[in-house]
PDB file of C-alpha atoms in Angstrom:
ATOM      1  CA  MET A   1       0.023   0.156  -0.378  1.00 57.00           C
ATOM      2  CA  LEU A   2       0.988   3.432  -1.194  1.00 51.00           C
ATOM      3  CA  PRO A   3       2.029   6.316   1.564  1.00 59.00           C
ATOM      4  CA  GLN A   4      -0.081   9.411   1.572  1.00 57.00           C
ATOM      5  CA  HIS A   5       2.515  11.129  -0.374  1.00 50.00           C
ATOM      6  CA  LYS A   6       3.058   8.829  -3.176  1.00 48.00           C
ATOM      7  CA  LYS A   7      -0.441   9.164  -3.772  1.00 47.00           C
ATOM      8  CA  LEU A   8      -0.462  12.251  -4.106  1.00 42.00           C
ATOM      9  CA  MET A   9       2.890  12.702  -6.076  1.00 47.00           C
ATOM     10  CA  LEU A  10       0.916  10.220  -8.715  1.00 41.00           C
ATOM     11  CA  ARG A  11      -2.610  12.100  -8.625  1.00 48.00           C
ATOM     12  CA  ASN A  12      -1.040  15.489  -9.257  1.00 44.00           C
ATOM     13  CA  ARG A  13       1.101  13.974 -11.652  1.00 45.00           C
ATOM     14  CA  TRP A  14      -2.507  12.506 -13.743  1.00 36.00           C
ATOM     15  CA  SER A  15      -3.685  15.841 -13.245  1.00 38.00           C
ATOM     16  CA  LEU A  16      -0.404  17.426 -15.216  1.00 36.00           C
ATOM     17  CA  VAL A  17      -1.018  14.801 -17.712  1.00 33.00           C
ATOM     18  CA  LEU A  18      -4.579  15.968 -18.632  1.00 31.00           C
ATOM     19  CA  ALA A  19      -4.452  19.196 -18.173  1.00 34.00           C
ATOM     20  CA  SER A  20      -1.576  18.972 -21.138  1.00 33.00           C
ATOM     21  CA  SER A  21      -3.377  16.801 -22.837  1.00 32.00           C
ATOM     22  CA  LEU A  22      -6.221  19.017 -23.092  1.00 31.00           C
ATOM     23  CA  MET A  23      -4.133  22.011 -24.019  1.00 33.00           C
ATOM     24  CA  VAL A  24      -2.655  19.738 -27.068  1.00 32.00           C
ATOM     25  CA  ALA A  25      -6.244  19.607 -28.082  1.00 34.00           C
ATOM     26  CA  THR A  26      -7.283  22.671 -27.877  1.00 35.00           C
ATOM     27  CA  PHE A  27      -4.611  24.231 -29.555  1.00 36.00           C
ATOM     28  CA  LEU A  28      -5.251  21.316 -32.330  1.00 36.00           C
ATOM     29  CA  HIS A  29      -8.387  22.499 -32.403  1.00 39.00           C
ATOM     30  CA  HIS A  30      -7.707  25.866 -33.039  1.00 40.00           C
ATOM     31  CA  VAL A  31      -4.858  25.004 -35.934  1.00 41.00           C
ATOM     32  CA  ASN A  32      -6.679  22.301 -38.145  1.00 44.00           C
ATOM     33  CA  ALA A  33      -9.841  22.714 -37.481  1.00 50.00           C
ATOM     34  CA  HIS A  34     -11.470  25.666 -39.517  1.00 80.00           C
ATOM     35  CA  VAL A  35     -12.090  28.063 -42.987  1.00 90.00           C
ATOM     36  CA  THR A  36     -11.061  31.303 -43.747  1.00 93.00           C
ATOM     37  CA  MET A  37     -12.050  33.383 -46.712  1.00 96.00           C
ATOM     38  CA  ILE A  38      -9.115  33.956 -48.569  1.00 94.00           C
ATOM     39  CA  TYR A  39     -10.148  35.726 -52.027  1.00 96.00           C
ATOM     40  CA  PRO A  40     -10.741  38.488 -51.633  1.00 98.00           C
ATOM     41  CA  LEU A  41      -8.119  39.337 -48.785  1.00 97.00           C
ATOM     42  CA  PRO A  42      -9.768  39.332 -45.965  1.00 98.00           C
ATOM     43  CA  ARG A  43      -8.750  41.864 -42.195  1.00 98.00           C
ATOM     44  CA  GLY A  44      -5.739  40.123 -40.302  1.00 95.00           C
ATOM     45  CA  HIS A  45      -5.139  37.941 -42.604  1.00 94.00           C
ATOM     46  CA  PRO A  46      -0.817  36.783 -42.305  1.00 92.00           C
ATOM     47  CA  ALA A  47      -1.036  36.644 -46.737  1.00 92.00           C
ATOM     48  CA  ASN A  48      -2.490  39.957 -46.708  1.00 95.00           C
ATOM     49  CA  PRO A  49       0.109  42.924 -47.082  1.00 95.00           C
ATOM     50  CA  ASN A  50      -2.460  45.713 -45.827  1.00 97.00           C
ATOM     51  CA  ALA A  51      -3.503  44.633 -43.081  1.00 96.00           C
ATOM     52  CA  GLU A  52      -3.135  46.097 -39.667  1.00 95.00           C
ATOM     53  CA  PHE A  53      -2.694  43.462 -37.417  1.00 93.00           C
ATOM     54  CA  LEU A  54      -1.305  39.998 -38.661  1.00 93.00           C
ATOM     55  CA  ASP A  55      -2.964  37.358 -36.713  1.00 93.00           C
ATOM     56  CA  HIS A  56      -1.167  34.162 -37.346  1.00 89.00           C
ATOM     57  CA  ASP A  57      -3.302  31.844 -34.372  1.00 88.00           C
ATOM     58  CA  CYS A  58      -6.887  32.835 -35.156  1.00 92.00           C
ATOM     59  CA  THR A  59      -8.043  34.031 -38.731  1.00 91.00           C
ATOM     60  CA  ASN A  60      -9.436  30.404 -39.075  1.00 90.00           C
ATOM     61  CA  ALA A  61     -11.193  30.521 -35.958  1.00 91.00           C
ATOM     62  CA  PRO A  62     -14.662  30.737 -35.223  1.00 93.00           C
ATOM     63  CA  LEU A  63     -16.316  34.105 -33.524  1.00 95.00           C
ATOM     64  CA  TYR A  64     -17.066  33.560 -30.084  1.00 93.00           C
ATOM     65  CA  ASP A  65     -14.715  30.110 -29.586  1.00 87.00           C
ATOM     66  CA  GLY A  66     -12.205  31.865 -27.210  1.00 82.00           C
ATOM     67  CA  CYS A  67      -9.545  32.400 -29.408  1.00 87.00           C
ATOM     68  CA  ALA A  68      -7.434  35.233 -29.277  1.00 78.00           C
ATOM     69  CA  GLY A  69      -8.200  35.409 -25.566  1.00 82.00           C
ATOM     70  CA  GLY A  70     -11.879  35.796 -27.017  1.00 86.00           C
ATOM     71  CA  ARG A  71     -11.621  38.967 -28.493  1.00 89.00           C
ATOM     72  CA  LYS A  72     -12.413  37.586 -32.092  1.00 94.00           C
ATOM     73  CA  ILE A  73     -16.260  38.539 -32.229  1.00 96.00           C
ATOM     74  CA  PHE A  74     -18.748  40.302 -34.549  1.00 97.00           C
ATOM     75  CA  PRO A  75     -19.130  41.684 -36.886  1.00 97.00           C
ATOM     76  CA  CYS A  76     -15.741  40.730 -39.029  1.00 98.00           C
ATOM     77  CA  GLY A  77     -13.644  39.094 -36.019  1.00 96.00           C
ATOM     78  CA  ASN A  78     -13.000  42.790 -34.311  1.00 96.00           C
ATOM     79  CA  TYR A  79     -10.058  42.802 -36.718  1.00 97.00           C
ATOM     80  CA  PRO A  80      -9.117  46.494 -37.658  1.00 97.00           C
ATOM     81  CA  PRO A  81      -9.809  47.798 -41.127  1.00 98.00           C
ATOM     82  CA  ASP A  82      -7.120  47.474 -43.758  1.00 98.00           C
ATOM     83  CA  LYS A  83      -4.114  49.889 -43.620  1.00 97.00           C
ATOM     84  CA  GLN A  84      -4.703  51.496 -47.092  1.00 97.00           C
ATOM     85  CA  ILE A  85      -7.975  49.756 -49.102  1.00 98.00           C
ATOM     86  CA  THR A  86      -6.029  48.272 -52.757  1.00 97.00           C
ATOM     87  CA  GLN A  87      -8.955  45.693 -53.423  1.00 98.00           C
ATOM     88  CA  THR A  88     -11.182  47.554 -55.985  1.00 98.00           C
ATOM     89  CA  PHE A  89     -13.972  45.888 -57.508  1.00 98.00           C
ATOM     90  CA  GLU A  90     -16.659  47.233 -60.326  1.00 98.00           C
ATOM     91  CA  ALA A  91     -21.071  46.994 -59.255  1.00 96.00           C
ATOM     92  CA  GLY A  92     -21.814  43.907 -61.395  1.00 96.00           C
ATOM     93  CA  GLN A  93     -18.367  41.971 -61.462  1.00 97.00           C
ATOM     94  CA  ILE A  94     -18.317  38.351 -60.588  1.00 97.00           C
ATOM     95  CA  VAL A  95     -15.909  38.046 -57.974  1.00 98.00           C
ATOM     96  CA  ASN A  96     -14.846  34.131 -57.521  1.00 97.00           C
ATOM     97  CA  VAL A  97     -14.711  33.309 -53.198  1.00 97.00           C
ATOM     98  CA  ARG A  98     -11.795  30.877 -52.468  1.00 95.00           C
ATOM     99  CA  PHE A  99     -10.808  29.918 -49.039  1.00 94.00           C
ATOM    100  CA  ALA A 100      -8.186  28.698 -47.072  1.00 90.00           C
ATOM    101  CA  SER A 101      -7.189  26.627 -43.967  1.00 85.00           C
ATOM    102  CA  SER A 102      -4.329  26.293 -41.800  1.00 75.00           C
ATOM    103  CA  GLU A 103      -3.007  23.886 -43.718  1.00 73.00           C
ATOM    104  CA  PHE A 104      -3.806  24.454 -47.809  1.00 70.00           C
ATOM    105  CA  GLY A 105      -4.664  27.299 -49.820  1.00 61.00           C
ATOM    106  CA  LEU A 106      -1.380  29.874 -48.946  1.00 65.00           C
ATOM    107  CA  PRO A 107       1.400  30.205 -51.629  1.00 60.00           C
ATOM    108  CA  GLY A 108       4.449  27.260 -50.672  1.00 61.00           C
ATOM    109  CA  GLN A 109       1.483  25.122 -49.015  1.00 67.00           C
ATOM    110  CA  PRO A 110       0.276  21.886 -50.245  1.00 68.00           C
ATOM    111  CA  THR A 111      -3.242  22.138 -52.531  1.00 76.00           C
ATOM    112  CA  PRO A 112      -5.568  19.834 -50.567  1.00 79.00           C
ATOM    113  CA  LEU A 113      -6.173  16.433 -52.031  1.00 79.00           C
ATOM    114  CA  PRO A 114     -10.492  14.976 -53.208  1.00 82.00           C
ATOM    115  CA  THR A 115      -9.436  13.195 -49.433  1.00 76.00           C
ATOM    116  CA  SER A 116      -7.550  15.670 -47.854  1.00 80.00           C
ATOM    117  CA  ASP A 117      -8.744  16.711 -44.199  1.00 78.00           C
ATOM    118  CA  GLN A 118     -10.002  20.255 -44.998  1.00 79.00           C
ATOM    119  CA  ALA A 119     -11.705  20.375 -41.747  1.00 82.00           C
ATOM    120  CA  ARG A 120     -15.407  21.792 -43.980  1.00 85.00           C
ATOM    121  CA  HIS A 121     -17.872  19.655 -41.667  1.00 82.00           C
ATOM    122  CA  SER A 122     -20.005  19.074 -44.680  1.00 87.00           C
ATOM    123  CA  GLY A 123     -20.658  22.926 -45.295  1.00 89.00           C
ATOM    124  CA  GLY A 124     -23.542  24.244 -44.619  1.00 91.00           C
ATOM    125  CA  LEU A 125     -24.806  27.792 -44.819  1.00 94.00           C
ATOM    126  CA  CYS A 126     -22.252  30.202 -46.689  1.00 96.00           C
ATOM    127  CA  GLU A 127     -23.740  34.342 -47.089  1.00 97.00           C
ATOM    128  CA  PHE A 128     -21.968  36.144 -49.163  1.00 98.00           C
ATOM    129  CA  SER A 129     -22.815  39.876 -47.666  1.00 98.00           C
ATOM    130  CA  LEU A 130     -21.694  43.820 -47.625  1.00 98.00           C
ATOM    131  CA  SER A 131     -21.425  46.780 -45.612  1.00 98.00           C
ATOM    132  CA  TYR A 132     -21.325  50.480 -46.481  1.00 98.00           C
ATOM    133  CA  ASP A 133     -21.266  51.746 -42.957  1.00 97.00           C
ATOM    134  CA  GLN A 134     -17.845  49.823 -42.116  1.00 95.00           C
ATOM    135  CA  GLY A 135     -19.785  46.947 -40.225  1.00 97.00           C
ATOM    136  CA  LYS A 136     -22.704  48.371 -38.506  1.00 97.00           C
ATOM    137  CA  THR A 137     -24.536  46.788 -41.301  1.00 98.00           C
ATOM    138  CA  PHE A 138     -24.936  44.042 -43.519  1.00 98.00           C
ATOM    139  CA  GLY A 139     -26.924  43.178 -46.976  1.00 97.00           C
ATOM    140  CA  VAL A 140     -26.844  39.693 -48.039  1.00 97.00           C
ATOM    141  CA  PHE A 141     -26.655  39.034 -52.001  1.00 96.00           C
ATOM    142  CA  ALA A 142     -25.574  35.846 -52.195  1.00 96.00           C
ATOM    143  CA  ARG A 143     -25.885  32.680 -50.805  1.00 96.00           C
ATOM    144  CA  TYR A 144     -24.662  29.145 -51.093  1.00 96.00           C
ATOM    145  CA  HIS A 145     -26.567  26.068 -49.246  1.00 93.00           C
ATOM    146  CA  LYS A 146     -25.113  22.474 -48.172  1.00 92.00           C
ATOM    147  CA  SER A 147     -21.646  22.376 -50.172  1.00 92.00           C
ATOM    148  CA  CYS A 148     -19.932  25.547 -49.300  1.00 95.00           C
ATOM    149  CA  PRO A 149     -17.212  26.092 -47.427  1.00 94.00           C
ATOM    150  CA  ASP A 150     -14.499  23.333 -49.955  1.00 93.00           C
ATOM    151  CA  LEU A 151     -10.922  24.896 -50.470  1.00 91.00           C
ATOM    152  CA  LEU A 152     -11.325  22.838 -53.826  1.00 90.00           C
ATOM    153  CA  TYR A 153     -13.736  24.917 -55.947  1.00 94.00           C
ATOM    154  CA  GLU A 154     -14.390  28.377 -56.659  1.00 95.00           C
ATOM    155  CA  TRP A 155     -17.848  30.345 -55.220  1.00 97.00           C
ATOM    156  CA  PRO A 156     -18.739  32.721 -57.653  1.00 97.00           C
ATOM    157  CA  VAL A 157     -21.418  35.471 -56.725  1.00 97.00           C
ATOM    158  CA  LYS A 158     -22.665  38.728 -58.403  1.00 96.00           C
ATOM    159  CA  LEU A 159     -22.264  42.310 -56.727  1.00 97.00           C
ATOM    160  CA  PRO A 160     -24.982  43.695 -57.523  1.00 95.00           C
ATOM    161  CA  ASP A 161     -25.300  45.823 -60.941  1.00 95.00           C
ATOM    162  CA  ASN A 162     -27.261  48.912 -58.940  1.00 94.00           C
ATOM    163  CA  LEU A 163     -24.420  49.464 -56.356  1.00 96.00           C
ATOM    164  CA  PRO A 164     -23.301  52.850 -55.826  1.00 97.00           C
ATOM    165  CA  SER A 165     -19.382  54.040 -55.420  1.00 97.00           C
ATOM    166  CA  CYS A 166     -17.680  53.620 -52.350  1.00 96.00           C
ATOM    167  CA  ASP A 167     -14.449  53.937 -51.150  1.00 96.00           C
ATOM    168  CA  ASN A 168     -14.416  52.471 -48.341  1.00 96.00           C
ATOM    169  CA  CYS A 169     -17.291  48.956 -48.197  1.00 97.00           C
ATOM    170  CA  ILE A 170     -16.960  45.357 -46.567  1.00 99.00           C
ATOM    171  CA  PHE A 171     -17.278  42.580 -48.681  1.00 99.00           C
ATOM    172  CA  ALA A 172     -18.129  39.861 -46.075  1.00 99.00           C
ATOM    173  CA  TRP A 173     -18.287  35.852 -45.762  1.00 98.00           C
ATOM    174  CA  SER A 174     -20.373  33.943 -42.995  1.00 98.00           C
ATOM    175  CA  TRP A 175     -20.445  30.176 -42.416  1.00 95.00           C
ATOM    176  CA  THR A 176     -22.674  28.269 -39.897  1.00 93.00           C
ATOM    177  CA  GLY A 177     -21.757  25.356 -40.016  1.00 86.00           C
ATOM    178  CA  ALA A 178     -23.513  21.211 -40.766  1.00 87.00           C
ATOM    179  CA  VAL A 179     -22.164  19.139 -38.171  1.00 66.00           C
ATOM    180  CA  GLY A 180     -19.557  19.650 -35.045  1.00 59.00           C
ATOM    181  CA  ALA A 181     -19.680  18.897 -31.378  1.00 49.00           C
ATOM    182  CA  VAL A 182     -19.912  22.637 -31.145  1.00 62.00           C
ATOM    183  CA  PRO A 183     -22.220  24.128 -33.955  1.00 78.00           C
ATOM    184  CA  GLU A 184     -19.821  27.810 -34.740  1.00 89.00           C
ATOM    185  CA  TYR A 185     -20.191  30.596 -36.733  1.00 94.00           C
ATOM    186  CA  TYR A 186     -17.626  31.887 -39.145  1.00 96.00           C
ATOM    187  CA  MET A 187     -16.961  35.510 -40.351  1.00 98.00           C
ATOM    188  CA  SER A 188     -14.020  37.606 -42.311  1.00 98.00           C
ATOM    189  CA  CYS A 189     -14.171  40.342 -43.898  1.00 99.00           C
ATOM    190  CA  ALA A 190     -12.182  42.611 -46.820  1.00 99.00           C
ATOM    191  CA  ASP A 191     -12.356  46.040 -47.194  1.00 99.00           C
ATOM    192  CA  ILE A 192     -12.979  47.205 -50.345  1.00 99.00           C
ATOM    193  CA  LYS A 193     -13.448  50.063 -52.927  1.00 98.00           C
ATOM    194  CA  ILE A 194     -16.523  49.548 -55.119  1.00 98.00           C
ATOM    195  CA  THR A 195     -16.584  51.145 -58.854  1.00 97.00           C
ATOM    196  CA  GLY A 196     -20.410  52.261 -58.771  1.00 96.00           C
ATOM    197  CA  LYS A 197     -22.705  53.354 -62.258  1.00 84.00           C
ATOM    198  CA  VAL A 198     -24.356  55.867 -59.858  1.00 86.00           C
ATOM    199  CA  PRO A 199     -22.680  58.233 -57.192  1.00 85.00           C
ATOM    200  CA  GLN A 200     -21.934  57.047 -53.902  1.00 81.00           C
ATOM    201  CA  GLY A 201     -24.685  56.014 -51.390  1.00 89.00           C
ATOM    202  CA  GLY A 202     -25.791  53.513 -49.243  1.00 93.00           C
ATOM    203  CA  LEU A 203     -26.490  49.996 -49.452  1.00 95.00           C
ATOM    204  CA  PRO A 204     -29.821  49.119 -52.653  1.00 94.00           C
ATOM    205  CA  PRO A 205     -32.868  48.752 -50.559  1.00 94.00           C
ATOM    206  CA  GLU A 206     -33.364  44.986 -52.095  1.00 92.00           C
ATOM    207  CA  VAL A 207     -30.234  44.219 -50.689  1.00 95.00           C
ATOM    208  CA  ALA A 208     -29.819  46.012 -47.197  1.00 95.00           C
ATOM    209  CA  SER A 209     -33.191  44.480 -46.193  1.00 94.00           C
ATOM    210  CA  THR A 210     -32.030  41.076 -46.619  1.00 94.00           C
ATOM    211  CA  SER A 211     -30.392  40.269 -43.390  1.00 95.00           C
ATOM    212  CA  LEU A 212     -27.895  37.979 -42.073  1.00 96.00           C
ATOM    213  CA  ARG A 213     -28.796  34.881 -40.507  1.00 95.00           C
ATOM    214  CA  LEU A 214     -26.814  35.376 -36.995  1.00 96.00           C
ATOM    215  CA  ALA A 215     -26.581  31.631 -35.388  1.00 94.00           C
ATOM    216  CA  ASN A 216     -24.272  30.625 -32.741  1.00 92.00           C
ATOM    217  CA  MET A 217     -23.085  33.618 -30.908  1.00 92.00           C
ATOM    218  CA  PRO A 218     -24.225  35.076 -27.506  1.00 93.00           C
ATOM    219  CA  GLY A 219     -28.250  36.499 -27.416  1.00 93.00           C
ATOM    220  CA  TYR A 220     -28.444  34.163 -31.240  1.00 93.00           C
ATOM    221  CA  PRO A 221     -30.276  30.978 -31.151  1.00 89.00           C
ATOM    222  CA  TYR A 222     -27.795  27.366 -31.268  1.00 88.00           C
ATOM    223  CA  ASP A 223     -28.155  26.141 -34.470  1.00 88.00           C
ATOM    224  CA  TYR A 224     -26.625  24.647 -37.991  1.00 87.00           C
ATOM    225  CA  TYR A 225     -27.947  24.153 -41.176  1.00 89.00           C
ATOM    226  CA  PRO A 226     -28.432  20.778 -43.008  1.00 89.00           C
ATOM    227  CA  GLY A 227     -24.763  19.604 -45.042  1.00 90.00           C
ATOM    228  CA  ASP A 228     -23.576  17.841 -48.408  1.00 91.00           C
ATOM    229  CA  GLY A 229     -23.056  14.576 -46.300  1.00 87.00           C
ATOM    230  CA  PHE A 230     -18.567  14.459 -47.455  1.00 87.00           C
ATOM    231  CA  GLY A 231     -17.966  15.530 -44.435  1.00 84.00           C
ATOM    232  CA  ASN A 232     -13.937  16.820 -44.254  1.00 88.00           C
ATOM    233  CA  MET A 233     -13.807  15.838 -47.672  1.00 88.00           C
ATOM    234  CA  LYS A 234     -14.290  17.400 -51.026  1.00 92.00           C
ATOM    235  CA  GLY A 235     -17.641  18.134 -51.444  1.00 92.00           C
ATOM    236  CA  THR A 236     -20.336  18.696 -54.388  1.00 92.00           C
ATOM    237  CA  GLY A 237     -19.076  22.034 -55.494  1.00 94.00           C
ATOM    238  CA  PRO A 238     -21.381  25.108 -56.325  1.00 95.00           C
ATOM    239  CA  SER A 239     -25.009  23.460 -57.632  1.00 93.00           C
ATOM    240  CA  PRO A 240     -25.862  24.717 -61.214  1.00 93.00           C
ATOM    241  CA  GLU A 241     -29.400  25.809 -59.748  1.00 93.00           C
ATOM    242  CA  GLU A 242     -27.340  28.284 -56.788  1.00 93.00           C
ATOM    243  CA  LEU A 243     -24.802  29.298 -59.101  1.00 93.00           C
ATOM    244  CA  ASP A 244     -26.995  30.680 -61.875  1.00 92.00           C
ATOM    245  CA  ALA A 245     -29.321  31.987 -59.499  1.00 91.00           C
ATOM    246  CA  ASN A 246     -26.155  33.632 -57.874  1.00 92.00           C
ATOM    247  CA  MET A 247     -25.280  34.655 -61.475  1.00 90.00           C
ATOM    248  CA  ARG A 248     -28.579  36.372 -62.174  1.00 86.00           C
ATOM    249  CA  GLY A 249     -28.352  38.664 -58.824  1.00 76.00           C
ATOM    250  CA  ALA A 250     -30.704  37.106 -56.953  1.00 65.00           C
ATOM    251  CA  THR A 251     -31.081  39.227 -54.240  1.00 56.00           C
ATOM    252  CA  GLY A 252     -30.112  37.203 -51.280  1.00 52.00           C
ATOM    253  CA  GLY A 253     -28.643  34.441 -52.938  1.00 56.00           C
ATOM    254  CA  PRO A 254     -31.017  30.997 -54.133  1.00 55.00           C
ATOM    255  CA  ASP A 255     -33.309  30.569 -51.000  1.00 54.00           C
ATOM    256  CA  PRO A 256     -36.119  28.378 -52.571  1.00 47.00           C
ATOM    257  CA  ASN A 257     -38.784  27.664 -49.706  1.00 43.00           C
ATOM    258  CA  SER A 258     -36.528  28.692 -47.045  1.00 46.00           C
ATOM    259  CA  PRO A 259     -34.737  26.023 -45.892  1.00 48.00           C
ATOM    260  CA  PRO A 260     -35.835  25.417 -42.066  1.00 40.00           C
ATOM    261  CA  LEU A 261     -32.685  24.970 -40.026  1.00 45.00           C
ATOM    262  CA  GLN A 262     -31.799  21.730 -38.516  1.00 47.00           C
ATOM    263  CA  ARG A 263     -32.276  23.285 -34.811  1.00 45.00           C
ATOM    264  CA  ARG A 264     -31.454  22.736 -31.400  1.00 44.00           C
ATOM    265  CA  ARG A 265     -33.594  24.161 -29.109  1.00 37.00           C
ATOM    266  CA  ARG A 266     -30.795  26.437 -27.440  1.00 40.00           C
ATOM    267  CA  SER A 267     -28.619  29.423 -26.934  1.00 37.00           C
ATOM    268  CA  LEU A 268     -25.502  30.808 -26.715  1.00 39.00           C
ATOM    269  CA  ASP A 269     -24.445  33.393 -24.311  1.00 39.00           C
ATOM    270  CA  SER A 270     -21.379  34.882 -23.232  1.00 36.00           C
ATOM    271  CA  LYS A 271     -21.433  32.701 -20.115  1.00 35.00           C
ATOM    272  CA  ASN A 272     -22.896  29.899 -20.748  1.00 33.00           C
ATOM    273  CA  ARG A 273     -22.835  28.043 -23.540  1.00 32.00           C
ATOM    274  CA  GLY A 274     -25.943  26.099 -23.748  1.00 30.00           C
ATOM    275  CA  VAL A 275     -28.954  28.267 -22.117  1.00 29.00           C
ATOM    276  CA  ASP A 276     -32.312  26.801 -22.887  1.00 28.00           C
ATOM    277  CA  ARG A 277     -34.325  29.182 -24.877  1.00 28.00           C
ATOM    278  CA  ARG A 278     -37.666  29.692 -23.756  1.00 24.00           C
ATOM    279  CA  ASP A 279     -39.286  32.180 -26.353  1.00 27.00           C
ATOM    280  CA  GLY A 280     -38.310  29.620 -29.360  1.00 28.00           C
ATOM    281  CA  ARG A 281     -36.975  33.070 -31.226  1.00 28.00           C
ATOM    282  CA  ARG A 282     -35.810  32.453 -34.634  1.00 28.00           C
ATOM    283  CA  ALA A 283     -32.284  33.327 -36.447  1.00 30.00           C
ATOM    284  CA  ILE A 284     -32.366  36.769 -37.982  1.00 29.00           C
TER     285      ILE A 284
END
């Protein structure tokens, strides 16, 4: 029978092992389990030469997951605007959005194979939006369901034809995943200029009135969307129907019959990630 002091030493040793294992698991979660927009180049990304702050750890992470000491919040992950805006697009232009992860998609890194672990979680819902007021409000102009994001495809979206010119606006991608232990909400924001066919002004009413479907963050429902069933491997890519709708500039993107959320009737708040929501409020 072991003396009491040796029992305490063994107990402390196992506690250190467990704590170390949890730290490694958390590190791997942040490093190897996320996706970010890479084109247009977003705020904070190490590949962005105009980023005010280069974040080498958390650009791939979802909002409110504790990365960056909990400072990655809505909107835009709390990253500051770029030092100068060099990405310019025209109203009506097609933008071929691309994605990257911490392991793939950057210069000098390997291209993912169809069987590579992209940590795309079977896709979900991707929304593409614009802000003309530095992130106070966002208007959705395109959506892709089920298979987005996927590093092995481009995701074309068409900027509305009637956008006014803007010298300092935001192009945003947001993603509510299909599967995962904790449903998450991702967002990347690129500072851009838009050359329009009309003088400077705000978002067109049909875009401004199409709000982001916010979820999985304090004060919003605990939600996820149907995916494509391919897990973290290569999925099916943009569907012909959604691609066609986005090229036609369908406001808010294709949204046939408003597909229902795969809802768990719970909500997240800053103190408790599993608080039951009694009012059944729907996501925006």
